Amino acid sequence: DQQVKQNSPSLSVQEGRISILNCDYTNSMFDYFLWYKKYPAEGPTFLISISSIKDKNEDGRFTVFLNKSAKHLSLHIVPSQPGDSAVYFCAASARVFDQGAQKLVFGQGTRLTINP
Amino acid sequence: KAGVTQTPRYLIKTRGQQVTLSCSPISGHRSVSWYQQTPGQGLQFLFEYFSETQRNKGNFPGRFSGRQFSNSRSEMNVSTLELGDSALYLCASSLGRFSGYEQYFGPGTRLTVT
């Protein structure tokens, strides 16, 4: 039972264009969502997060959108740069259910390749 | 500020042996979580410790255990190793309960069981 799904295993985008990575979830108890970037042989690097009380959060080139009714979130990267090439994971947690505990449920990841 | 550190970075063990992995969180972080990453299952939550207490656990057998010390450093132990335990084990730290939900990951320990 995969509660967080990233249906696109890979995505290729031209440098300077917008990259849009998508994530769907099934558990309505999730109330906090995060995006991580991962390079080979390194741990995931935190990018941006959003609480379920918001529908958008922006940090520089990165914007996360949350559509609670559709149980869908997306990460927009504008403009895309070659250094953005990595595997991107979305993650979710149910803070209230877990009494604030830090249990993240991850999607399977999307490999983003930025072409020059 | 130093990041999350994990030791050792690489480990090769034989089936049936046991292994202990170590994690030092970011200074001031009181919560430490452990994850297993495999090609087939992705990133899966093992357990989380806060103030030396395990407060959440994933769906892993009892062979996987952990503990946290008073300085927030954490260790993870796997007993009676199986081939399927070969994975990247990641430790993440965060500020903790009801604050600072962002988790920061270490580089991981690559465990190979032969």
mmCIF file of C-alpha atoms in Angstrom:
data_model
loop_
_atom_site.group_PDB
_atom_site.id
_atom_site.type_symbol
_atom_site.label_atom_id
_atom_site.label_comp_id
_atom_site.label_asym_id
_atom_site.label_seq_id
_atom_site.Cartn_x
_atom_site.Cartn_y
_atom_site.Cartn_z
ATOM 1 C CA ASP A 1 0.000 0.000 0.000
ATOM 2 C CA GLN A 2 1.913 2.980 -1.301
ATOM 3 C CA GLN A 3 0.538 6.074 0.387
ATOM 4 C CA VAL A 4 2.762 8.514 -1.498
ATOM 5 C CA LYS A 5 3.216 8.066 -5.233
ATOM 6 C CA GLN A 6 5.422 9.704 -7.796
ATOM 7 C CA ASN A 7 4.158 8.275 -11.037
ATOM 8 C CA SER A 8 6.912 9.620 -13.261
ATOM 9 C CA PRO A 9 10.180 7.772 -12.695
ATOM 10 C CA SER A 10 12.035 10.250 -14.882
ATOM 11 C CA LEU A 11 11.706 13.705 -16.398
ATOM 12 C CA SER A 12 13.883 15.527 -18.895
ATOM 13 C CA VAL A 13 13.778 19.333 -19.165
ATOM 14 C CA GLN A 14 15.743 21.880 -21.115
ATOM 15 C CA GLU A 15 17.925 24.308 -19.178
ATOM 16 C CA GLY A 16 16.109 27.556 -18.430
ATOM 17 C CA ARG A 17 12.656 26.001 -18.727
ATOM 18 C CA ILE A 18 10.272 25.066 -15.918
ATOM 19 C CA SER A 19 10.515 21.643 -14.281
ATOM 20 C CA ILE A 20 7.314 20.308 -12.749
ATOM 21 C CA LEU A 21 7.474 17.259 -10.519
ATOM 22 C CA ASN A 22 4.265 15.666 -9.313
ATOM 23 C CA CYS A 23 3.255 13.656 -6.285
ATOM 24 C CA ASP A 24 -0.029 12.086 -5.195
ATOM 25 C CA TYR A 25 -1.011 10.793 -1.781
ATOM 26 C CA THR A 26 -3.836 8.694 -0.452
ATOM 27 C CA ASN A 27 -3.750 9.202 3.320
ATOM 28 C CA SER A 28 -5.990 12.130 4.282
ATOM 29 C CA MET A 29 -4.244 12.287 7.677
ATOM 30 C CA PHE A 30 -1.091 13.689 6.066
ATOM 31 C CA ASP A 31 -0.743 17.324 7.061
ATOM 32 C CA TYR A 32 2.839 18.187 6.182
ATOM 33 C CA PHE A 33 4.652 17.654 2.911
ATOM 34 C CA LEU A 34 8.297 17.974 1.959
ATOM 35 C CA TRP A 35 10.477 17.742 -1.120
ATOM 36 C CA TYR A 36 14.008 16.388 -1.060
ATOM 37 C CA LYS A 37 16.730 16.225 -3.697
ATOM 38 C CA LYS A 38 19.190 13.364 -3.763
ATOM 39 C CA TYR A 39 22.500 12.961 -5.552
ATOM 40 C CA PRO A 40 24.128 9.524 -5.858
ATOM 41 C CA ALA A 41 26.057 8.397 -2.782
ATOM 42 C CA GLU A 42 24.640 11.264 -0.695
ATOM 43 C CA GLY A 43 21.750 11.582 1.708
ATOM 44 C CA PRO A 44 18.597 13.473 0.634
ATOM 45 C CA THR A 45 18.822 17.259 0.887
ATOM 46 C CA PHE A 46 15.789 19.144 2.160
ATOM 47 C CA LEU A 47 14.399 21.592 -0.422
ATOM 48 C CA ILE A 48 11.048 22.959 0.613
ATOM 49 C CA SER A 49 8.000 22.046 2.669
ATOM 50 C CA ILE A 50 4.350 22.979 2.964
ATOM 51 C CA SER A 51 1.747 22.622 5.664
ATOM 52 C CA SER A 52 -1.738 21.430 4.798
ATOM 53 C CA ILE A 53 -3.163 24.795 5.839
ATOM 54 C CA LYS A 54 -1.441 26.404 2.851
ATOM 55 C CA ASP A 55 -1.752 25.813 -0.868
ATOM 56 C CA LYS A 56 1.524 27.347 -1.966
ATOM 57 C CA ASN A 57 4.998 27.913 -0.595
ATOM 58 C CA GLU A 58 7.828 29.591 -2.448
ATOM 59 C CA ASP A 59 11.573 29.643 -1.840
ATOM 60 C CA GLY A 60 13.699 31.171 -4.560
ATOM 61 C CA ARG A 61 13.449 29.057 -7.702
ATOM 62 C CA PHE A 62 11.373 26.419 -5.922
ATOM 63 C CA THR A 63 7.619 26.547 -5.419
ATOM 64 C CA VAL A 64 5.459 23.800 -3.977
ATOM 65 C CA PHE A 65 1.731 23.686 -4.664
ATOM 66 C CA LEU A 66 -0.721 21.635 -2.638
ATOM 67 C CA ASN A 67 -4.201 20.643 -3.812
ATOM 68 C CA LYS A 68 -5.810 18.932 -0.835
ATOM 69 C CA SER A 69 -9.040 18.035 -2.575
ATOM 70 C CA ALA A 70 -7.099 16.175 -5.255
ATOM 71 C CA LYS A 71 -4.505 14.906 -2.756
ATOM 72 C CA HIS A 72 -1.840 16.179 -5.080
ATOM 73 C CA LEU A 73 1.272 18.274 -4.720
ATOM 74 C CA SER A 74 3.784 19.520 -7.214
ATOM 75 C CA LEU A 75 7.221 21.086 -7.176
ATOM 76 C CA HIS A 76 8.031 23.783 -9.722
ATOM 77 C CA ILE A 77 11.624 24.724 -10.449
ATOM 78 C CA VAL A 78 12.072 27.901 -12.462
ATOM 79 C CA PRO A 79 14.401 28.352 -14.234
ATOM 80 C CA SER A 80 15.883 24.865 -14.338
ATOM 81 C CA GLN A 81 19.655 24.637 -14.090
ATOM 82 C CA PRO A 82 22.069 21.763 -14.848
ATOM 83 C CA GLY A 83 22.833 21.437 -11.119
ATOM 84 C CA ASP A 84 19.177 20.562 -10.541
ATOM 85 C CA SER A 85 19.748 17.171 -12.165
ATOM 86 C CA ALA A 86 19.102 14.679 -9.360
ATOM 87 C CA VAL A 87 16.442 12.367 -7.965
ATOM 88 C CA TYR A 88 13.583 14.228 -6.274
ATOM 89 C CA PHE A 89 11.519 12.666 -3.517
ATOM 90 C CA CYS A 90 8.292 13.933 -2.083
ATOM 91 C CA ALA A 91 7.502 12.964 1.492
ATOM 92 C CA ALA A 92 4.528 13.326 3.804
ATOM 93 C CA SER A 93 3.845 13.089 7.492
ATOM 94 C CA ALA A 94 0.761 12.946 9.692
ATOM 95 C CA ARG A 95 1.831 15.140 12.574
ATOM 96 C CA VAL A 96 -1.404 15.044 14.496
ATOM 97 C CA PHE A 97 -1.821 11.290 14.129
ATOM 98 C CA ASP A 98 1.781 10.646 15.084
ATOM 99 C CA GLN A 99 1.599 13.146 17.970
ATOM 100 C CA GLY A 100 4.233 15.291 16.380
ATOM 101 C CA ALA A 101 6.485 12.346 15.696
ATOM 102 C CA GLN A 102 8.799 12.510 12.756
ATOM 103 C CA LYS A 103 7.705 9.654 10.540
ATOM 104 C CA LEU A 104 8.081 10.534 6.868
ATOM 105 C CA VAL A 105 6.503 8.468 4.119
ATOM 106 C CA PHE A 106 8.409 8.849 0.860
ATOM 107 C CA GLY A 107 7.446 8.503 -2.763
ATOM 108 C CA GLN A 108 9.600 6.386 -5.078
ATOM 109 C CA GLY A 109 11.373 9.399 -6.549
ATOM 110 C CA THR A 110 11.597 11.090 -9.948
ATOM 111 C CA ARG A 111 14.916 11.397 -11.739
ATOM 112 C CA LEU A 112 15.174 14.901 -13.194
ATOM 113 C CA THR A 113 17.656 15.553 -15.983
ATOM 114 C CA ILE A 114 18.315 19.109 -17.124
ATOM 115 C CA ASN A 115 19.662 19.249 -20.655
ATOM 116 C CA PRO A 116 21.895 22.149 -21.708
ATOM 117 C CA LYS B 1 26.983 24.289 11.810
ATOM 118 C CA ALA B 2 28.064 20.700 11.177
ATOM 119 C CA GLY B 3 25.581 18.432 9.436
ATOM 120 C CA VAL B 4 24.422 14.959 10.333
ATOM 121 C CA THR B 5 27.295 12.508 10.429
ATOM 122 C CA GLN B 6 27.100 8.755 10.076
ATOM 123 C CA THR B 7 29.732 6.128 10.695
ATOM 124 C CA PRO B 8 30.900 3.982 9.130
ATOM 125 C CA ARG B 9 30.174 5.029 5.555
ATOM 126 C CA TYR B 10 30.627 1.535 4.147
ATOM 127 C CA LEU B 11 30.330 -1.875 5.740
ATOM 128 C CA ILE B 12 30.531 -5.444 4.510
ATOM 129 C CA LYS B 13 29.139 -8.180 6.727
ATOM 130 C CA THR B 14 28.322 -11.870 6.421
ATOM 131 C CA ARG B 15 24.881 -13.405 6.826
ATOM 132 C CA GLY B 16 24.117 -14.164 10.453
ATOM 133 C CA GLN B 17 26.376 -11.448 11.852
ATOM 134 C CA GLN B 18 25.177 -8.321 13.572
ATOM 135 C CA VAL B 19 26.009 -4.706 12.861
ATOM 136 C CA THR B 20 25.834 -1.370 14.672
ATOM 137 C CA LEU B 21 25.558 1.927 12.830
ATOM 138 C CA SER B 22 26.088 5.320 14.416
ATOM 139 C CA CYS B 23 24.545 8.729 13.832
ATOM 140 C CA SER B 24 25.386 12.138 15.255
ATOM 141 C CA PRO B 25 22.629 14.694 14.706
ATOM 142 C CA ILE B 26 22.956 18.389 14.002
ATOM 143 C CA SER B 27 23.772 20.257 17.193
ATOM 144 C CA GLY B 28 20.559 21.184 19.007
ATOM 145 C CA HIS B 29 18.440 18.604 17.210
ATOM 146 C CA ARG B 30 16.733 16.211 19.581
ATOM 147 C CA SER B 31 14.940 13.921 17.145
ATOM 148 C CA VAL B 32 16.762 11.230 15.178
ATOM 149 C CA SER B 33 15.057 9.045 12.593
ATOM 150 C CA TRP B 34 16.403 6.085 10.656
ATOM 151 C CA TYR B 35 15.470 5.047 7.128
ATOM 152 C CA GLN B 36 16.388 2.171 4.855
ATOM 153 C CA GLN B 37 16.802 2.783 1.140
ATOM 154 C CA THR B 38 16.748 -0.087 -1.335
ATOM 155 C CA PRO B 39 16.206 -0.052 -5.110
ATOM 156 C CA GLY B 40 13.023 -2.087 -4.793
ATOM 157 C CA GLN B 41 11.348 -0.512 -1.751
ATOM 158 C CA GLY B 42 12.647 3.036 -1.889
ATOM 159 C CA LEU B 43 13.063 4.997 1.335
ATOM 160 C CA GLN B 44 11.337 3.327 4.247
ATOM 161 C CA PHE B 45 11.004 4.561 7.811
ATOM 162 C CA LEU B 46 12.602 2.361 10.463
ATOM 163 C CA PHE B 47 12.137 4.252 13.743
ATOM 164 C CA GLU B 48 12.456 7.604 15.436
ATOM 165 C CA TYR B 49 13.937 8.607 18.764
ATOM 166 C CA PHE B 50 13.318 11.721 20.781
ATOM 167 C CA SER B 51 14.822 12.351 24.217
ATOM 168 C CA GLU B 52 16.156 8.797 24.374
ATOM 169 C CA THR B 53 12.690 7.315 23.754
ATOM 170 C CA GLN B 54 11.486 5.513 20.665
ATOM 171 C CA ARG B 55 8.208 7.177 19.798
ATOM 172 C CA ASN B 56 7.498 5.745 16.363
ATOM 173 C CA LYS B 57 8.399 2.559 14.560
ATOM 174 C CA GLY B 58 8.059 1.351 10.986
ATOM 175 C CA ASN B 59 7.188 -2.123 9.716
ATOM 176 C CA PHE B 60 10.483 -3.866 10.212
ATOM 177 C CA PRO B 61 11.221 -7.077 12.115
ATOM 178 C CA GLY B 62 12.533 -7.030 15.657
ATOM 179 C CA ARG B 63 16.047 -7.710 14.346
ATOM 180 C CA PHE B 64 16.202 -3.974 13.732
ATOM 181 C CA SER B 65 16.624 -1.968 16.910
ATOM 182 C CA GLY B 66 18.008 1.347 17.979
ATOM 183 C CA ARG B 67 18.713 3.624 20.855
ATOM 184 C CA GLN B 68 19.456 7.236 21.568
ATOM 185 C CA PHE B 69 21.865 8.640 24.097
ATOM 186 C CA SER B 70 21.512 11.691 26.316
ATOM 187 C CA ASN B 71 23.566 13.763 23.852
ATOM 188 C CA SER B 72 21.028 12.842 21.094
ATOM 189 C CA ARG B 73 23.494 10.603 19.264
ATOM 190 C CA SER B 74 21.827 7.442 18.043
ATOM 191 C CA GLU B 75 22.811 3.925 17.136
ATOM 192 C CA MET B 76 20.999 1.375 15.048
ATOM 193 C CA ASN B 77 21.579 -2.344 15.399
ATOM 194 C CA VAL B 78 20.676 -5.159 13.035
ATOM 195 C CA SER B 79 21.078 -8.691 14.328
ATOM 196 C CA THR B 80 21.207 -11.958 12.392
ATOM 197 C CA LEU B 81 21.869 -10.217 9.107
ATOM 198 C CA GLU B 82 20.122 -11.427 5.964
ATOM 199 C CA LEU B 83 21.047 -10.789 2.343
ATOM 200 C CA GLY B 84 17.979 -8.577 2.008
ATOM 201 C CA ASP B 85 19.350 -6.207 4.636
ATOM 202 C CA SER B 86 21.837 -4.900 2.090
ATOM 203 C CA ALA B 87 20.847 -1.260 1.717
ATOM 204 C CA LEU B 88 21.738 2.343 2.312
ATOM 205 C CA TYR B 89 20.834 3.252 5.896
ATOM 206 C CA LEU B 90 20.078 6.912 6.378
ATOM 207 C CA CYS B 91 19.846 8.869 9.567
ATOM 208 C CA ALA B 92 17.976 12.176 9.773
ATOM 209 C CA SER B 93 17.736 14.717 12.534
ATOM 210 C CA SER B 94 15.270 17.474 13.302
ATOM 211 C CA LEU B 95 14.444 19.866 16.104
ATOM 212 C CA GLY B 96 11.708 17.554 17.312
ATOM 213 C CA ARG B 97 8.221 17.490 18.657
ATOM 214 C CA PHE B 98 5.792 20.111 17.329
ATOM 215 C CA SER B 99 8.571 22.217 15.883
ATOM 216 C CA GLY B 100 10.973 21.919 13.041
ATOM 217 C CA TYR B 101 9.455 19.163 10.983
ATOM 218 C CA GLU B 102 12.124 19.372 8.365
ATOM 219 C CA GLN B 103 14.467 16.441 8.648
ATOM 220 C CA TYR B 104 18.099 16.748 7.631
ATOM 221 C CA PHE B 105 19.810 13.649 6.385
ATOM 222 C CA GLY B 106 23.311 12.316 6.786
ATOM 223 C CA PRO B 107 25.269 10.736 3.914
ATOM 224 C CA GLY B 108 24.211 7.236 4.895
ATOM 225 C CA THR B 109 25.932 3.949 5.648
ATOM 226 C CA ARG B 110 26.109 1.506 2.753
ATOM 227 C CA LEU B 111 25.704 -2.006 4.207
ATOM 228 C CA THR B 112 26.469 -5.017 2.051
ATOM 229 C CA VAL B 113 25.590 -8.466 3.386
ATOM 230 C CA THR B 114 27.296 -11.407 1.683
#
